[in-house]
Amino acid sequence: DQQVKQNSPSLSVQEGRISILNCDYTNSMFDYFLWYKKYPAEGPTFLISISSIKDKNEDGRFTVFLNKSAKHLSLHIVPSQPGDSAVYFCAAGWGTSGSRLTFGEGTQLTVNP
Amino acid sequence: DGGITQSPKYLFRKEGQNVTLSCEQNLNHDAMYWYRQDPGQGLRLIYYSQIVNDFQKGDIAEGYSVSREKKESFPLTVTSAQKNPTAFYLCASSTLQGAANVLTFGAGSRLTVL
């Protein structure tokens, strides 16, 4: 049972344009969501999170939107830069410290100069 | 610098052998995790530990074992019972940031079974 899904395995955008990465979930118990970025042969690095009580969170070029009724979240990157080319994972969790995260399959973003 | 150290970075194993992957953290985090990454399948949870001397199975624990004798260390043993052990293994530890349990990952260990 895939509780967190990223339906697009890859996305290609031009430098300077907006990148939109999407994620769907099925478990209503999730009360926070995170996005991670991963380069090949490295561990994922945390980008941004959002609590289920919010619908938007911004951090510089990165904005995460949450639509609870649709069980959908998205990550917007504006403007996209070639260094943003990586695999992006969304993750979801509930509970307090030490609780587990469930990850999506990942989306490979390529930003072309 | 605080962080998570995984070793070895690359490991080759013959079929039938057990291998142990090391994970050490100096972040003073209570919780630690092991995930496995396979192409097109994202990160799948093997085991996690919320406190010393306690750990729970994740979604794919069969063929793996762990121990948590010290707060800083969470080694993973891949046993001969694991049918498809070739993968990229990621260790993580976590702390609360606001309402979110944010995981910090190590650089990973790639295991190849020959």
Coordinates of C-alpha atoms in Angstrom, one line a residue:
Chain A
D1 CA 0.0 0.0 0.0
Q2 CA 1.8 3.1 -1.3
Q3 CA 0.6 5.8 1.1
V4 CA 2.7 8.6 -0.5
K5 CA 3.0 8.8 -4.3
Q6 CA 4.9 10.9 -6.7
N7 CA 3.4 10.1 -10.1
S8 CA 5.9 11.9 -12.2
P9 CA 9.3 10.1 -12.3
S10 CA 10.9 13.0 -14.1
L11 CA 10.5 16.7 -14.9
S12 CA 12.5 18.9 -17.2
V13 CA 12.4 22.8 -17.0
Q14 CA 14.4 25.7 -18.4
E15 CA 16.6 27.7 -16.1
G16 CA 14.8 30.7 -14.7
R17 CA 11.3 29.1 -15.0
I18 CA 9.1 27.6 -12.3
S19 CA 9.5 23.9 -11.3
I20 CA 6.4 22.3 -9.8
L21 CA 6.8 18.9 -8.2
N22 CA 3.7 17.0 -7.0
C23 CA 2.9 14.5 -4.3
D24 CA -0.3 12.7 -3.3
Y25 CA -1.1 10.8 -0.1
T26 CA -3.8 8.5 1.1
N27 CA -3.4 8.5 4.9
S28 CA -5.5 11.1 6.7
M29 CA -3.4 10.6 9.9
F30 CA -0.4 12.4 8.4
D31 CA 0.0 15.7 10.1
Y32 CA 3.2 17.0 8.6
F33 CA 5.0 16.8 5.2
L34 CA 8.5 17.3 4.1
W35 CA 10.5 17.7 0.9
Y36 CA 14.0 16.3 0.5
K37 CA 16.5 16.8 -2.3
K38 CA 19.0 14.0 -3.2
Y39 CA 22.1 14.0 -5.5
P40 CA 23.4 10.6 -6.8
A41 CA 25.4 8.6 -4.2
E42 CA 24.6 11.0 -1.4
G43 CA 22.1 11.1 1.4
P44 CA 18.9 13.2 1.0
T45 CA 19.0 16.7 2.4
F46 CA 16.0 18.4 4.0
L47 CA 14.5 21.3 2.1
I48 CA 11.2 22.4 3.6
S49 CA 8.3 21.2 5.7
I50 CA 4.7 22.1 6.2
S51 CA 2.3 21.3 9.0
S52 CA -1.2 20.0 8.2
I53 CA -2.7 23.1 9.9
K54 CA -1.1 25.3 7.2
D55 CA -1.7 25.5 3.4
K56 CA 1.5 27.2 2.4
N57 CA 5.1 27.6 3.6
E58 CA 7.9 29.5 2.0
D59 CA 11.7 29.5 2.3
G60 CA 13.5 31.5 -0.3
R61 CA 13.0 30.1 -3.8
F62 CA 11.1 27.1 -2.3
T63 CA 7.3 27.1 -1.5
V64 CA 5.3 24.1 -0.5
F65 CA 1.5 24.1 -0.9
L66 CA -0.8 21.7 0.9
N67 CA -4.4 20.9 -0.2
K68 CA -5.8 18.6 2.6
S69 CA -9.1 18.1 1.0
A70 CA -7.4 16.7 -2.1
K71 CA -4.6 15.0 -0.1
H72 CA -2.1 16.7 -2.4
L73 CA 1.0 18.8 -1.9
S74 CA 3.3 20.5 -4.3
L75 CA 6.8 22.0 -4.2
H76 CA 7.4 25.2 -6.3
I77 CA 10.9 26.3 -7.1
V78 CA 11.2 29.8 -8.5
P79 CA 13.4 30.6 -10.3
S80 CA 14.8 27.2 -11.2
Q81 CA 18.6 26.9 -11.4
P82 CA 20.8 24.2 -12.9
G83 CA 22.1 23.3 -9.4
D84 CA 18.5 22.3 -8.5
S85 CA 18.8 19.3 -10.8
A86 CA 18.4 16.3 -8.4
V87 CA 15.8 13.8 -7.2
Y88 CA 13.1 15.3 -5.0
F89 CA 11.3 13.1 -2.4
C90 CA 8.2 14.1 -0.6
A91 CA 7.7 12.5 2.8
A92 CA 4.9 12.4 5.4
G93 CA 4.6 11.6 9.1
W94 CA 2.5 11.9 12.2
G95 CA 3.1 11.9 15.9
T96 CA 6.0 13.3 17.8
S97 CA 9.8 13.1 17.9
G98 CA 11.2 9.8 16.8
S99 CA 8.2 8.9 14.6
R100 CA 8.7 7.3 11.2
L101 CA 8.5 9.1 7.8
T102 CA 6.9 7.5 4.7
F103 CA 8.6 8.6 1.5
G104 CA 7.3 8.8 -2.1
E105 CA 9.2 7.3 -5.1
G106 CA 10.9 10.5 -6.0
T107 CA 10.9 12.8 -9.0
Q108 CA 14.1 13.5 -11.1
L109 CA 14.2 17.2 -11.8
T110 CA 16.5 18.5 -14.6
V111 CA 17.0 22.2 -15.0
N112 CA 18.4 23.0 -18.4
P113 CA 20.7 26.1 -18.9
Chain B
D1 CA 30.8 19.5 12.5
G2 CA 27.8 17.5 13.6
G3 CA 26.5 14.8 11.3
I4 CA 26.0 11.2 10.5
T5 CA 28.8 8.9 9.4
Q6 CA 28.1 5.7 7.5
S7 CA 30.8 3.2 6.7
P8 CA 31.8 1.6 4.5
K9 CA 30.7 3.7 1.5
Y10 CA 31.0 0.6 -0.8
L11 CA 30.8 -3.0 0.2
F12 CA 30.8 -6.2 -1.8
R13 CA 29.4 -9.4 -0.3
K14 CA 29.3 -13.0 -1.5
E15 CA 26.0 -14.8 -1.3
G16 CA 25.5 -16.4 2.1
Q17 CA 27.6 -13.9 4.0
N18 CA 26.3 -11.6 6.7
V19 CA 27.6 -8.0 6.6
T20 CA 27.3 -5.1 9.0
L21 CA 26.9 -1.5 8.0
S22 CA 28.0 1.1 10.5
C23 CA 26.1 4.3 11.4
E24 CA 27.4 6.8 14.0
Q25 CA 25.9 10.2 14.8
N26 CA 27.1 13.1 16.9
L27 CA 24.0 15.2 16.7
N28 CA 22.7 14.0 20.1
H29 CA 19.5 12.8 18.4
D30 CA 17.4 10.2 20.2
A31 CA 15.9 8.5 17.2
M32 CA 17.7 6.7 14.4
Y33 CA 16.6 5.0 11.2
W34 CA 17.7 2.7 8.4
Y35 CA 16.2 3.1 4.9
R36 CA 16.9 1.2 1.7
Q37 CA 16.7 2.9 -1.7
D38 CA 16.1 0.9 -4.9
P39 CA 15.6 2.5 -8.3
G40 CA 12.0 3.7 -8.8
Q41 CA 10.9 2.7 -5.3
G42 CA 11.9 5.7 -3.1
L43 CA 13.1 5.1 0.4
R44 CA 11.7 2.1 2.3
L45 CA 12.0 1.9 6.1
I46 CA 13.9 -1.2 7.4
Y47 CA 14.2 -0.5 11.2
Y48 CA 14.0 2.5 13.5
S49 CA 14.9 3.2 17.1
Q50 CA 13.4 5.9 19.2
I51 CA 15.6 5.3 22.3
V52 CA 18.6 3.3 23.4
N53 CA 18.0 -0.4 23.8
D54 CA 14.7 -0.3 21.9
F55 CA 13.9 -0.6 18.2
Q56 CA 11.0 -1.3 15.9
K57 CA 10.6 -3.1 12.6
G58 CA 9.8 -1.0 9.5
D59 CA 8.1 -2.1 6.3
I60 CA 10.9 -4.4 5.0
A61 CA 12.7 -5.8 8.1
E62 CA 12.9 -9.4 7.0
G63 CA 16.5 -10.5 6.5
Y64 CA 17.9 -7.5 8.6
S65 CA 18.9 -7.0 12.2
V66 CA 19.9 -4.0 14.3
S67 CA 21.1 -3.1 17.7
R68 CA 21.0 0.2 19.7
E69 CA 23.4 -0.2 22.6
K70 CA 24.6 3.4 22.5
K71 CA 22.8 6.6 21.6
E72 CA 25.4 7.5 19.0
S73 CA 25.4 4.1 17.1
F74 CA 22.8 2.1 15.2
P75 CA 24.5 -0.7 13.1
L76 CA 22.6 -2.7 10.5
T77 CA 23.3 -6.3 9.8
V78 CA 22.3 -7.7 6.4
T79 CA 21.9 -11.4 6.9
S80 CA 22.0 -14.2 4.4
A81 CA 18.2 -14.4 4.8
Q82 CA 17.8 -11.2 2.8
K83 CA 17.0 -12.4 -0.7
N84 CA 17.8 -9.2 -2.6
P85 CA 20.3 -7.2 -0.6
T86 CA 22.0 -5.3 -3.4
A87 CA 20.9 -1.7 -2.7
F88 CA 21.8 1.8 -1.4
Y89 CA 21.4 1.9 2.4
L90 CA 20.7 5.2 4.2
C91 CA 21.0 5.8 7.9
A92 CA 19.3 8.8 9.5
S93 CA 18.6 10.4 12.9
S94 CA 15.9 12.9 13.8
T95 CA 14.9 15.9 15.8
L96 CA 11.8 18.0 16.0
Q97 CA 11.7 21.2 14.0
G98 CA 8.4 22.9 14.8
A99 CA 5.8 20.2 14.4
A100 CA 7.8 18.1 12.0
N101 CA 10.2 15.2 12.8
V102 CA 13.0 16.1 10.5
L103 CA 15.5 13.4 9.5
T104 CA 19.1 14.1 8.8
F105 CA 20.7 11.5 6.6
G106 CA 24.2 10.1 6.2
A107 CA 25.9 9.8 2.8
G108 CA 24.9 6.2 2.4
S109 CA 26.4 2.7 1.9
R110 CA 26.1 0.8 -1.4
L111 CA 26.0 -2.9 -0.9
T112 CA 26.6 -5.2 -3.9
V113 CA 26.1 -9.0 -3.7
L114 CA 28.4 -10.9 -6.1

